[in-house]
PDB file of C-alpha atoms in Angstrom:
ATOM      1  CA  MET A  63      -0.001  -0.004  -0.003  1.00  0.00           C
ATOM      2  CA  THR A  64       2.992   2.326  -0.448  1.00  0.00           C
ATOM      3  CA  GLU A  65       1.206   4.310  -3.164  1.00  0.00           C
ATOM      4  CA  ASN A  66      -1.407   5.426  -0.649  1.00  0.00           C
ATOM      5  CA  ALA A  67       0.761   5.807   2.437  1.00  0.00           C
ATOM      6  CA  GLU A  68      -0.483   9.298   3.307  1.00  0.00           C
ATOM      7  CA  GLU A  69      -4.131   8.466   2.746  1.00  0.00           C
ATOM      8  CA  MET A  70      -3.907   5.237   4.757  1.00  0.00           C
ATOM      9  CA  ALA A  71      -2.120   7.044   7.584  1.00  0.00           C
ATOM     10  CA  LYS A  72      -5.117   9.353   7.900  1.00  0.00           C
ATOM     11  CA  LEU A  73      -7.335   6.302   8.398  1.00  0.00           C
ATOM     12  CA  GLY A  74      -5.349   5.096  11.384  1.00  0.00           C
ATOM     13  CA  LYS A  75      -2.087   3.329  12.079  1.00  0.00           C
ATOM     14  CA  GLY A  76      -1.559  -0.192  13.324  1.00  0.00           C
ATOM     15  CA  GLY A  77      -3.686  -1.957  10.731  1.00  0.00           C
ATOM     16  CA  ALA A  78      -6.920  -1.980  12.780  1.00  0.00           C
ATOM     17  CA  ARG A  79      -8.841  -2.660   9.575  1.00  0.00           C
ATOM     18  CA  LEU A  80      -8.305  -5.897   7.641  1.00  0.00           C
ATOM     19  CA  ARG A  81      -7.105  -4.613   4.307  1.00  0.00           C
ATOM     20  CA  PHE A  82      -7.315  -6.176   0.847  1.00  0.00           C
ATOM     21  CA  GLY A  83      -3.942  -4.773  -0.145  1.00  0.00           C
ATOM     22  CA  LEU A  84      -5.692  -2.980  -3.031  1.00  0.00           C
ATOM     23  CA  GLY A  85      -5.236   0.726  -2.445  1.00  0.00           C
ATOM     24  CA  ALA A  86      -8.370   1.964  -4.182  1.00  0.00           C
ATOM     25  CA  LEU A  87     -10.686  -0.547  -2.523  1.00  0.00           C
ATOM     26  CA  ASP A  88      -9.169  -0.168   0.956  1.00  0.00           C
ATOM     27  CA  LEU A  89      -9.551   3.603   0.786  1.00  0.00           C
ATOM     28  CA  HIS A  90     -13.109   3.201  -0.491  1.00  0.00           C
ATOM     29  CA  LEU A  91     -13.830   1.082   2.603  1.00  0.00           C
ATOM     30  CA  GLY A  92     -12.384   3.577   5.046  1.00  0.00           C
ATOM     31  CA  GLY A  93      -9.210   1.559   5.475  1.00  0.00           C
ATOM     32  CA  GLY A  94     -10.493  -2.000   4.967  1.00  0.00           C
ATOM     33  CA  LEU A  95     -12.900  -4.404   6.669  1.00  0.00           C
ATOM     34  CA  ARG A  96     -13.602  -4.189  10.361  1.00  0.00           C
ATOM     35  CA  PRO A  97     -12.292  -7.160  12.366  1.00  0.00           C
ATOM     36  CA  GLY A  98     -14.827  -9.171  14.324  1.00  0.00           C
ATOM     37  CA  THR A  99     -17.449  -8.781  11.582  1.00  0.00           C
ATOM     38  CA  VAL A 100     -18.914 -10.547   8.551  1.00  0.00           C
ATOM     39  CA  THR A 101     -18.591  -9.122   5.040  1.00  0.00           C
ATOM     40  CA  VAL A 102     -20.689 -10.462   2.170  1.00  0.00           C
ATOM     41  CA  ILE A 103     -19.368 -10.084  -1.378  1.00  0.00           C
ATOM     42  CA  ALA A 104     -22.207 -10.844  -3.791  1.00  0.00           C
ATOM     43  CA  GLY A 105     -22.363 -11.225  -7.546  1.00  0.00           C
ATOM     44  CA  ALA A 106     -22.995 -13.608 -10.396  1.00  0.00           C
ATOM     45  CA  THR A 107     -20.662 -16.447 -11.305  1.00  0.00           C
ATOM     46  CA  GLY A 108     -17.573 -14.991 -12.989  1.00  0.00           C
ATOM     47  CA  ALA A 109     -17.779 -11.588 -11.295  1.00  0.00           C
ATOM     48  CA  GLY A 110     -14.408 -12.085  -9.606  1.00  0.00           C
ATOM     49  CA  LYS A 111     -15.612 -12.786  -6.045  1.00  0.00           C
ATOM     50  CA  THR A 112     -13.270 -15.718  -5.467  1.00  0.00           C
ATOM     51  CA  GLN A 113     -10.261 -13.792  -6.747  1.00  0.00           C
ATOM     52  CA  LEU A 114     -11.082 -10.837  -4.506  1.00  0.00           C
ATOM     53  CA  GLY A 115     -11.664 -13.085  -1.503  1.00  0.00           C
ATOM     54  CA  LEU A 116      -8.335 -14.840  -2.013  1.00  0.00           C
ATOM     55  CA  ARG A 117      -6.593 -11.478  -2.319  1.00  0.00           C
ATOM     56  CA  TRP A 118      -8.030 -10.461   1.060  1.00  0.00           C
ATOM     57  CA  ALA A 119      -6.993 -13.794   2.609  1.00  0.00           C
ATOM     58  CA  ALA A 120      -3.446 -13.526   1.247  1.00  0.00           C
ATOM     59  CA  ALA A 121      -3.091  -9.950   2.544  1.00  0.00           C
ATOM     60  CA  GLY A 122      -3.192 -11.352   6.073  1.00  0.00           C
ATOM     61  CA  ALA A 123       0.402 -12.562   5.672  1.00  0.00           C
ATOM     62  CA  GLU A 124       1.721  -9.007   5.627  1.00  0.00           C
ATOM     63  CA  GLN A 125      -0.742  -7.457   8.040  1.00  0.00           C
ATOM     64  CA  GLU A 126      -1.165 -10.157  10.732  1.00  0.00           C
ATOM     65  CA  GLY A 127       1.674 -12.506   9.901  1.00  0.00           C
ATOM     66  CA  SER A 128      -0.600 -15.306   8.696  1.00  0.00           C
ATOM     67  CA  ARG A 129      -2.570 -15.772   5.491  1.00  0.00           C
ATOM     68  CA  GLY A 130      -6.272 -16.352   5.754  1.00  0.00           C
ATOM     69  CA  VAL A 131      -7.967 -19.668   4.962  1.00  0.00           C
ATOM     70  CA  VAL A 132     -10.853 -20.813   2.758  1.00  0.00           C
ATOM     71  CA  VAL A 133     -13.949 -22.844   3.591  1.00  0.00           C
ATOM     72  CA  ASP A 134     -15.535 -23.941   0.312  1.00  0.00           C
ATOM     73  CA  VAL A 135     -19.183 -24.888   0.944  1.00  0.00           C
ATOM     74  CA  THR A 136     -20.102 -25.639  -2.655  1.00  0.00           C
ATOM     75  CA  SER A 137     -21.532 -29.098  -3.257  1.00  0.00           C
ATOM     76  CA  ARG A 138     -22.171 -29.187  -6.997  1.00  0.00           C
ATOM     77  CA  GLY A 139     -18.714 -30.406  -7.900  1.00  0.00           C
ATOM     78  CA  ASP A 140     -17.793 -27.346  -9.979  1.00  0.00           C
ATOM     79  CA  SER A 141     -14.361 -26.011  -9.110  1.00  0.00           C
ATOM     80  CA  GLN A 142     -13.989 -22.566  -7.574  1.00  0.00           C
ATOM     81  CA  ASN A 143     -10.369 -22.548  -8.819  1.00  0.00           C
ATOM     82  CA  HIS A 144      -8.963 -21.599  -5.419  1.00  0.00           C
ATOM     83  CA  GLU A 145      -5.655 -23.382  -5.860  1.00  0.00           C
ATOM     84  CA  GLU A 146      -5.182 -22.120  -9.430  1.00  0.00           C
ATOM     85  CA  TYR A 147      -5.973 -18.476  -8.630  1.00  0.00           C
ATOM     86  CA  ALA A 148      -3.845 -18.529  -5.481  1.00  0.00           C
ATOM     87  CA  ARG A 149      -0.864 -20.022  -7.289  1.00  0.00           C
ATOM     88  CA  GLU A 150      -1.008 -17.917 -10.459  1.00  0.00           C
ATOM     89  CA  GLN A 151      -2.065 -14.572  -8.984  1.00  0.00           C
ATOM     90  CA  LEU A 152      -0.555 -14.641  -5.504  1.00  0.00           C
ATOM     91  CA  GLY A 153       2.311 -17.149  -5.560  1.00  0.00           C
ATOM     92  CA  TRP A 154       0.499 -19.071  -2.832  1.00  0.00           C
ATOM     93  CA  LYS A 155       0.129 -22.866  -2.904  1.00  0.00           C
ATOM     94  CA  PRO A 156      -2.637 -23.710  -0.430  1.00  0.00           C
ATOM     95  CA  GLU A 157      -3.243 -27.328   0.520  1.00  0.00           C
ATOM     96  CA  GLY A 158      -6.402 -29.077   1.620  1.00  0.00           C
ATOM     97  CA  PHE A 159      -7.245 -29.566   5.282  1.00  0.00           C
ATOM     98  CA  ALA A 160      -6.170 -32.928   6.675  1.00  0.00           C
ATOM     99  CA  THR A 161      -9.504 -34.014   8.132  1.00  0.00           C
ATOM    100  CA  ASP A 162      -7.934 -36.570  10.478  1.00  0.00           C
ATOM    101  CA  THR A 163      -6.685 -33.606  12.515  1.00  0.00           C
ATOM    102  CA  ALA A 164     -10.218 -33.315  13.924  1.00  0.00           C
ATOM    103  CA  LEU A 165      -9.452 -35.943  16.592  1.00  0.00           C
ATOM    104  CA  ASP A 166      -5.647 -35.818  16.616  1.00  0.00           C
ATOM    105  CA  TRP A 167      -4.831 -33.475  19.494  1.00  0.00           C
ATOM    106  CA  GLU A 168      -1.061 -34.044  19.241  1.00  0.00           C
ATOM    107  CA  ARG A 169      -1.121 -32.851  15.654  1.00  0.00           C
ATOM    108  CA  MET A 170      -3.421 -29.973  16.588  1.00  0.00           C
ATOM    109  CA  TRP A 171      -0.832 -28.608  19.051  1.00  0.00           C
ATOM    110  CA  ASP A 172       2.147 -29.058  16.739  1.00  0.00           C
ATOM    111  CA  LEU A 173       1.852 -25.448  15.605  1.00  0.00           C
ATOM    112  CA  GLU A 174       4.821 -25.686  13.265  1.00  0.00           C
ATOM    113  CA  ARG A 175       2.898 -28.262  11.273  1.00  0.00           C
ATOM    114  CA  GLU A 176       0.478 -26.946   8.673  1.00  0.00           C
ATOM    115  CA  ILE A 177      -3.008 -28.452   8.714  1.00  0.00           C
ATOM    116  CA  GLY A 178      -4.131 -27.213   5.289  1.00  0.00           C
ATOM    117  CA  GLU A 179      -5.613 -23.858   4.259  1.00  0.00           C
ATOM    118  CA  ILE A 180      -8.644 -24.992   2.261  1.00  0.00           C
ATOM    119  CA  TYR A 181     -11.461 -27.031   3.790  1.00  0.00           C
ATOM    120  CA  ARG A 182     -14.290 -28.530   1.731  1.00  0.00           C
ATOM    121  CA  PRO A 183     -16.837 -29.868   4.220  1.00  0.00           C
ATOM    122  CA  PHE A 184     -19.468 -31.129   1.767  1.00  0.00           C
ATOM    123  CA  VAL A 185     -19.153 -34.075  -0.563  1.00  0.00           C
ATOM    124  CA  ALA A 186     -19.938 -33.130  -4.168  1.00  0.00           C
ATOM    125  CA  THR A 187     -23.506 -34.117  -5.060  1.00  0.00           C
ATOM    126  CA  GLY A 188     -23.844 -32.416  -8.429  1.00  0.00           C
ATOM    127  CA  ARG A 189     -26.651 -30.286  -7.046  1.00  0.00           C
ATOM    128  CA  ARG A 190     -27.312 -27.591  -4.498  1.00  0.00           C
ATOM    129  CA  VAL A 191     -27.749 -28.593  -0.876  1.00  0.00           C
ATOM    130  CA  THR A 192     -31.158 -27.019  -0.349  1.00  0.00           C
ATOM    131  CA  ARG A 193     -34.292 -28.834   0.694  1.00  0.00           C
ATOM    132  CA  PRO A 194     -36.171 -28.267  -2.620  1.00  0.00           C
ATOM    133  CA  ASP A 195     -33.198 -29.642  -4.600  1.00  0.00           C
ATOM    134  CA  LEU A 196     -32.806 -32.887  -2.660  1.00  0.00           C
ATOM    135  CA  GLU A 197     -34.950 -35.958  -2.255  1.00  0.00           C
ATOM    136  CA  ALA A 198     -36.300 -36.450   1.259  1.00  0.00           C
ATOM    137  CA  ASP A 199     -33.873 -39.302   1.978  1.00  0.00           C
ATOM    138  CA  ALA A 200     -30.908 -37.285   0.723  1.00  0.00           C
ATOM    139  CA  TRP A 201     -31.939 -34.317   2.882  1.00  0.00           C
ATOM    140  CA  HIS A 202     -32.079 -36.523   5.980  1.00  0.00           C
ATOM    141  CA  ASP A 203     -28.712 -38.079   5.080  1.00  0.00           C
ATOM    142  CA  TRP A 204     -27.177 -34.607   5.046  1.00  0.00           C
ATOM    143  CA  GLN A 205     -28.728 -33.821   8.406  1.00  0.00           C
ATOM    144  CA  ARG A 206     -27.369 -37.023   9.938  1.00  0.00           C
ATOM    145  CA  ASP A 207     -23.879 -36.385   8.594  1.00  0.00           C
ATOM    146  CA  MET A 208     -23.698 -32.853   9.935  1.00  0.00           C
ATOM    147  CA  GLY A 209     -22.390 -33.959  13.335  1.00  0.00           C
ATOM    148  CA  ARG A 210     -19.211 -35.314  11.732  1.00  0.00           C
ATOM    149  CA  VAL A 211     -18.890 -32.286   9.451  1.00  0.00           C
ATOM    150  CA  LEU A 212     -19.304 -29.788  12.264  1.00  0.00           C
ATOM    151  CA  ARG A 213     -16.721 -31.475  14.460  1.00  0.00           C
ATOM    152  CA  GLN A 214     -14.229 -31.381  11.600  1.00  0.00           C
ATOM    153  CA  THR A 215     -15.155 -27.734  11.035  1.00  0.00           C
ATOM    154  CA  ALA A 216     -14.538 -26.837  14.672  1.00  0.00           C
ATOM    155  CA  ALA A 217     -11.096 -28.461  14.543  1.00  0.00           C
ATOM    156  CA  PHE A 218     -10.205 -26.696  11.286  1.00  0.00           C
ATOM    157  CA  ALA A 219     -11.242 -23.237  12.467  1.00  0.00           C
ATOM    158  CA  TYR A 220      -9.789 -23.514  15.959  1.00  0.00           C
ATOM    159  CA  GLY A 221      -6.564 -25.070  14.665  1.00  0.00           C
ATOM    160  CA  GLN A 222      -6.133 -22.142  12.286  1.00  0.00           C
ATOM    161  CA  MET A 223      -6.823 -19.485  14.923  1.00  0.00           C
ATOM    162  CA  VAL A 224      -4.269 -20.866  17.379  1.00  0.00           C
ATOM    163  CA  ARG A 225      -1.799 -20.746  14.462  1.00  0.00           C
ATOM    164  CA  GLY A 226      -2.420 -17.011  14.043  1.00  0.00           C
ATOM    165  CA  VAL A 227      -5.047 -16.981  11.267  1.00  0.00           C
ATOM    166  CA  ARG A 228      -7.437 -14.040  11.557  1.00  0.00           C
ATOM    167  CA  ARG A 229      -9.174 -14.187   8.159  1.00  0.00           C
ATOM    168  CA  PHE A 230     -11.744 -16.737   6.994  1.00  0.00           C
ATOM    169  CA  VAL A 231     -13.196 -16.758   3.477  1.00  0.00           C
ATOM    170  CA  VAL A 232     -16.375 -18.808   3.072  1.00  0.00           C
ATOM    171  CA  ASP A 233     -16.967 -19.449  -0.627  1.00  0.00           C
ATOM    172  CA  GLY A 234     -19.707 -21.159  -2.621  1.00  0.00           C
ATOM    173  CA  PHE A 235     -22.893 -19.709  -1.071  1.00  0.00           C
ATOM    174  CA  GLU A 236     -25.880 -19.954  -3.402  1.00  0.00           C
ATOM    175  CA  PRO A 237     -29.233 -18.111  -3.308  1.00  0.00           C
ATOM    176  CA  THR A 238     -32.265 -19.749  -1.755  1.00  0.00           C
ATOM    177  CA  ALA A 239     -35.792 -18.537  -1.047  1.00  0.00           C
ATOM    178  CA  ARG A 240     -35.474 -19.282   2.683  1.00  0.00           C
ATOM    179  CA  ALA A 241     -32.282 -19.627   4.687  1.00  0.00           C
ATOM    180  CA  SER A 242     -33.908 -22.433   6.688  1.00  0.00           C
ATOM    181  CA  GLU A 243     -33.945 -24.591   3.540  1.00  0.00           C
ATOM    182  CA  SER A 244     -30.198 -24.352   2.965  1.00  0.00           C
ATOM    183  CA  ILE A 245     -27.638 -26.605   4.606  1.00  0.00           C
ATOM    184  CA  GLN A 246     -25.046 -23.969   3.727  1.00  0.00           C
ATOM    185  CA  PHE A 247     -26.742 -21.406   5.978  1.00  0.00           C
ATOM    186  CA  ASP A 248     -27.103 -23.861   8.867  1.00  0.00           C
ATOM    187  CA  TYR A 249     -23.431 -24.683   8.477  1.00  0.00           C
ATOM    188  CA  PHE A 250     -22.372 -21.018   8.479  1.00  0.00           C
ATOM    189  CA  GLU A 251     -24.417 -20.282  11.575  1.00  0.00           C
ATOM    190  CA  TYR A 252     -22.446 -22.964  13.424  1.00  0.00           C
ATOM    191  CA  LEU A 253     -19.045 -21.916  12.070  1.00  0.00           C
ATOM    192  CA  TYR A 254     -19.533 -18.235  12.828  1.00  0.00           C
ATOM    193  CA  HIS A 255     -21.519 -18.187  16.062  1.00  0.00           C
ATOM    194  CA  ARG A 256     -20.224 -21.345  17.761  1.00  0.00           C
ATOM    195  CA  ILE A 257     -16.545 -21.153  16.754  1.00  0.00           C
ATOM    196  CA  LEU A 258     -15.280 -17.936  15.199  1.00  0.00           C
ATOM    197  CA  ARG A 259     -17.130 -15.458  17.419  1.00  0.00           C
ATOM    198  CA  GLN A 260     -16.636 -17.377  20.662  1.00  0.00           C
ATOM    199  CA  GLU A 261     -13.915 -16.587  23.188  1.00  0.00           C
ATOM    200  CA  HIS A 262     -10.953 -18.895  22.710  1.00  0.00           C
ATOM    201  CA  ASP A 263     -11.800 -21.190  25.628  1.00  0.00           C
ATOM    202  CA  TRP A 264     -15.416 -21.681  24.584  1.00  0.00           C
ATOM    203  CA  ALA A 265     -14.376 -22.480  21.018  1.00  0.00           C
ATOM    204  CA  ALA A 266     -11.921 -24.989  22.470  1.00  0.00           C
ATOM    205  CA  ARG A 267     -14.698 -26.649  24.467  1.00  0.00           C
ATOM    206  CA  GLU A 268     -16.581 -27.194  21.226  1.00  0.00           C
ATOM    207  CA  VAL A 269     -13.487 -28.809  19.692  1.00  0.00           C
ATOM    208  CA  PHE A 270     -12.264 -30.978  22.539  1.00  0.00           C
ATOM    209  CA  ARG A 271     -15.579 -31.698  24.258  1.00  0.00           C
ATOM    210  CA  GLU A 272     -15.013 -34.480  26.816  1.00  0.00           C
ATOM    211  CA  ALA A 273     -11.234 -34.047  26.453  1.00  0.00           C
ATOM    212  CA  PHE A 274     -11.319 -30.317  27.244  1.00  0.00           C
ATOM    213  CA  ARG A 275      -9.990 -30.523  30.804  1.00  0.00           C
ATOM    214  CA  ALA A 276      -7.014 -32.584  29.660  1.00  0.00           C
ATOM    215  CA  GLN A 277      -6.260 -29.906  27.030  1.00  0.00           C
ATOM    216  CA  GLN A 278      -7.114 -26.828  29.104  1.00  0.00           C
ATOM    217  CA  GLU A 279      -3.547 -25.848  29.962  1.00  0.00           C
ATOM    218  CA  LYS A 280      -2.569 -25.818  26.292  1.00  0.00           C
ATOM    219  CA  VAL A 281      -5.775 -23.949  25.431  1.00  0.00           C
ATOM    220  CA  GLU A 282      -4.817 -21.135  27.811  1.00  0.00           C
ATOM    221  CA  THR A 283      -1.225 -21.138  26.596  1.00  0.00           C
ATOM    222  CA  HIS A 284      -2.483 -20.533  23.049  1.00  0.00           C
ATOM    223  CA  ALA A 285      -5.220 -18.014  23.789  1.00  0.00           C
ATOM    224  CA  TYR A 286      -6.186 -15.560  21.031  1.00  0.00           C
ATOM    225  CA  ASP A 287      -8.535 -12.603  20.560  1.00  0.00           C
ATOM    226  CA  SER A 288     -11.621 -13.693  18.619  1.00  0.00           C
ATOM    227  CA  GLY A 289     -12.528 -10.021  18.200  1.00  0.00           C
ATOM    228  CA  ARG A 290      -9.710  -9.727  15.652  1.00  0.00           C
ATOM    229  CA  VAL A 291     -11.123 -12.439  13.397  1.00  0.00           C
ATOM    230  CA  GLY A 292     -12.812 -11.303  10.171  1.00  0.00           C
ATOM    231  CA  VAL A 293     -15.056 -13.313   7.861  1.00  0.00           C
ATOM    232  CA  VAL A 294     -15.779 -12.767   4.163  1.00  0.00           C
ATOM    233  CA  VAL A 295     -18.659 -14.714   2.597  1.00  0.00           C
ATOM    234  CA  LEU A 296     -18.753 -15.036  -1.183  1.00  0.00           C
ATOM    235  CA  TYR A 297     -22.382 -15.244  -2.272  1.00  0.00           C
ATOM    236  CA  THR A 298     -23.575 -16.102  -5.790  1.00  0.00           C
ATOM    237  CA  THR A 299     -26.608 -14.198  -7.049  1.00  0.00           C
ATOM    238  CA  PRO A 300     -28.806 -14.666 -10.120  1.00  0.00           C
ATOM    239  CA  HIS A 301     -28.177 -11.041 -11.117  1.00  0.00           C
ATOM    240  CA  LEU A 302     -25.407 -10.238 -13.594  1.00  0.00           C
ATOM    241  CA  MET A 303     -25.781  -6.458 -13.958  1.00  0.00           C
ATOM    242  CA  LEU A 304     -24.673  -4.109 -11.199  1.00  0.00           C
ATOM    243  CA  ASP A 305     -27.847  -2.002 -11.564  1.00  0.00           C
ATOM    244  CA  ASP A 306     -29.969  -5.081 -10.896  1.00  0.00           C
ATOM    245  CA  LEU A 307     -27.899  -5.949  -7.835  1.00  0.00           C
ATOM    246  CA  LEU A 308     -28.349  -2.442  -6.498  1.00  0.00           C
ATOM    247  CA  ALA A 309     -32.091  -2.332  -7.221  1.00  0.00           C
ATOM    248  CA  ALA A 310     -33.097  -5.770  -5.935  1.00  0.00           C
ATOM    249  CA  PRO A 311     -32.748  -6.862  -2.318  1.00  0.00           C
ATOM    250  CA  ILE A 312     -30.226  -9.671  -2.048  1.00  0.00           C
ATOM    251  CA  GLY A 313     -31.612 -12.810  -0.420  1.00  0.00           C
ATOM    252  CA  GLY A 314     -29.933 -14.547   2.437  1.00  0.00           C
ATOM    253  CA  GLY A 315     -32.052 -13.721   5.476  1.00  0.00           C
ATOM    254  CA  ASP A 316     -29.968 -13.775   8.637  1.00  0.00           C
ATOM    255  CA  LEU A 317     -26.685 -13.743   6.722  1.00  0.00           C
ATOM    256  CA  MET A 318     -27.334 -10.281   5.301  1.00  0.00           C
ATOM    257  CA  ALA A 319     -28.640  -9.058   8.657  1.00  0.00           C
ATOM    258  CA  THR A 320     -25.477 -10.352  10.365  1.00  0.00           C
ATOM    259  CA  ALA A 321     -23.162  -8.770   7.826  1.00  0.00           C
ATOM    260  CA  ASN A 322     -21.465  -5.526   8.771  1.00  0.00           C
ATOM    261  CA  THR A 323     -20.509  -4.910   5.143  1.00  0.00           C
ATOM    262  CA  VAL A 324     -22.159  -5.904   1.864  1.00  0.00           C
ATOM    263  CA  ILE A 325     -20.281  -5.474  -1.420  1.00  0.00           C
ATOM    264  CA  VAL A 326     -21.804  -6.212  -4.821  1.00  0.00           C
ATOM    265  CA  MET A 327     -19.883  -6.925  -8.027  1.00  0.00           C
ATOM    266  CA  GLY A 328     -21.518  -6.832 -11.448  1.00  0.00           C
ATOM    267  CA  ARG A 329     -21.468  -5.867 -15.086  1.00  0.00           C
ATOM    268  CA  THR A 330     -22.019  -2.285 -16.262  1.00  0.00           C
ATOM    269  CA  ARG A 331     -22.999  -0.825 -19.632  1.00  0.00           C
ATOM    270  CA  GLN A 332     -20.364   1.393 -21.216  1.00  0.00           C
ATOM    271  CA  ALA A 333     -20.965   4.508 -23.260  1.00  0.00           C
ATOM    272  CA  ASP A 334     -19.661   2.742 -26.376  1.00  0.00           C
ATOM    273  CA  GLY A 335     -22.196  -0.059 -25.944  1.00  0.00           C
ATOM    274  CA  GLY A 336     -19.743  -2.526 -24.446  1.00  0.00           C
ATOM    275  CA  LEU A 337     -19.759  -4.092 -21.005  1.00  0.00           C
ATOM    276  CA  GLY A 338     -17.534  -3.242 -18.070  1.00  0.00           C
ATOM    277  CA  ARG A 339     -17.328  -4.293 -14.435  1.00  0.00           C
ATOM    278  CA  ALA A 340     -17.854  -2.352 -11.239  1.00  0.00           C
ATOM    279  CA  LEU A 341     -18.041  -2.896  -7.500  1.00  0.00           C
ATOM    280  CA  ALA A 342     -20.299  -1.024  -5.090  1.00  0.00           C
ATOM    281  CA  VAL A 343     -20.481  -1.012  -1.294  1.00  0.00           C
ATOM    282  CA  VAL A 344     -24.145  -1.060  -0.321  1.00  0.00           C
ATOM    283  CA  LYS A 345     -23.675  -1.503   3.442  1.00  0.00           C
ATOM    284  CA  HIS A 346     -20.732  -0.675   5.688  1.00  0.00           C
ATOM    285  CA  ARG A 347     -21.867  -0.088   9.276  1.00  0.00           C
ATOM    286  CA  GLY A 348     -20.082   2.546  11.315  1.00  0.00           C
ATOM    287  CA  SER A 349     -17.568   3.404   8.621  1.00  0.00           C
ATOM    288  CA  VAL A 350     -16.679   6.152   6.233  1.00  0.00           C
ATOM    289  CA  CYS A 351     -17.237   4.742   2.764  1.00  0.00           C
ATOM    290  CA  GLY A 352     -17.169   5.954  -0.821  1.00  0.00           C
ATOM    291  CA  ASP A 353     -20.571   6.164  -2.541  1.00  0.00           C
ATOM    292  CA  GLU A 354     -19.524   5.823  -6.182  1.00  0.00           C
ATOM    293  CA  PRO A 355     -19.038   2.374  -7.767  1.00  0.00           C
ATOM    294  CA  LEU A 356     -15.439   1.386  -8.465  1.00  0.00           C
ATOM    295  CA  ALA A 357     -14.765   0.179 -12.006  1.00  0.00           C
ATOM    296  CA  TYR A 358     -12.459  -2.839 -12.265  1.00  0.00           C
ATOM    297  CA  SER A 359     -11.132  -5.458 -14.651  1.00  0.00           C
ATOM    298  CA  LEU A 360     -10.191  -9.089 -14.086  1.00  0.00           C
ATOM    299  CA  THR A 361      -6.584  -9.450 -15.146  1.00  0.00           C
ATOM    300  CA  ALA A 362      -4.015 -12.229 -15.037  1.00  0.00           C
ATOM    301  CA  GLY A 363      -2.967 -10.804 -11.680  1.00  0.00           C
ATOM    302  CA  GLY A 364      -6.510 -10.621 -10.288  1.00  0.00           C
ATOM    303  CA  PRO A 365      -8.926  -7.681  -9.864  1.00  0.00           C
ATOM    304  CA  LYS A 366      -7.522  -4.342 -11.003  1.00  0.00           C
ATOM    305  CA  PHE A 367      -9.353  -1.115 -10.162  1.00  0.00           C
ATOM    306  CA  HIS A 368      -9.441   1.671 -12.728  1.00  0.00           C
ATOM    307  CA  VAL A 369      -8.135   4.421 -10.481  1.00  0.00           C
ATOM    308  CA  GLU A 370      -4.680   5.533  -9.572  1.00  0.00           C
ATOM    309  CA  ASP A 371      -3.425   3.388  -6.666  1.00  0.00           C
TER     310      ASP A 371
END
């Protein structure tokens, strides 16, 4: 962020905000995203949400000393290209979460040992995991399997936070008429409210359960501030055009109510008849924020904003 050193200094020193490392966007957001909150980035497939989310995750290495991690909740089997984007655009080679860590406390506390930066909790079904999209038996199968999935999730998130991770990107959210019909929303409620937003010792109780007392000394040795943890949710909408995203309320029920910040990314019509891209911040509680959309392009190096950084 050297190009905007003076401007960023005015927004506060010490990196209180969780920055993207993109000067124009960080300034537009009053310095970045507020820690301890949820941000939703919404747009159609291909808008660049995943690339922007990965950029924010990677920026944690410079600001907090640890890159962020990705929870990919898609179930349709279509790749979000996390590994490819991270490698080609950021020089980052993330690995998948080793799910056996969920019950391996010795490995959990070996903090020099990586446990994987991408977690995919749902088995690919080729379809969305919403009640209308699944047969009754398949819906009940998902419900029965959630206990295993949630315990793995608790281990993944807690294991990352004791290793210094303060940024979580949750990718693959899809629109649904009612949040109660989506396994993705149930899953996020658990991840956010039961693990990420809990004090370190209460999150540890969820992980270790009956083994908590045996692990309590190590839990206190590796305490962290959950108020510094930020979450970005990447949410796919049916709307392609930015004007439609701005005009229509975005679904998502409690997720949108929980979010401190909502960013939409969509196509725009150019004066010459062509199409462009722009990002707009439609909600940013308690923060100075720019009102005008930011035009951007998707380049080989990721999102590039059309202003002087």
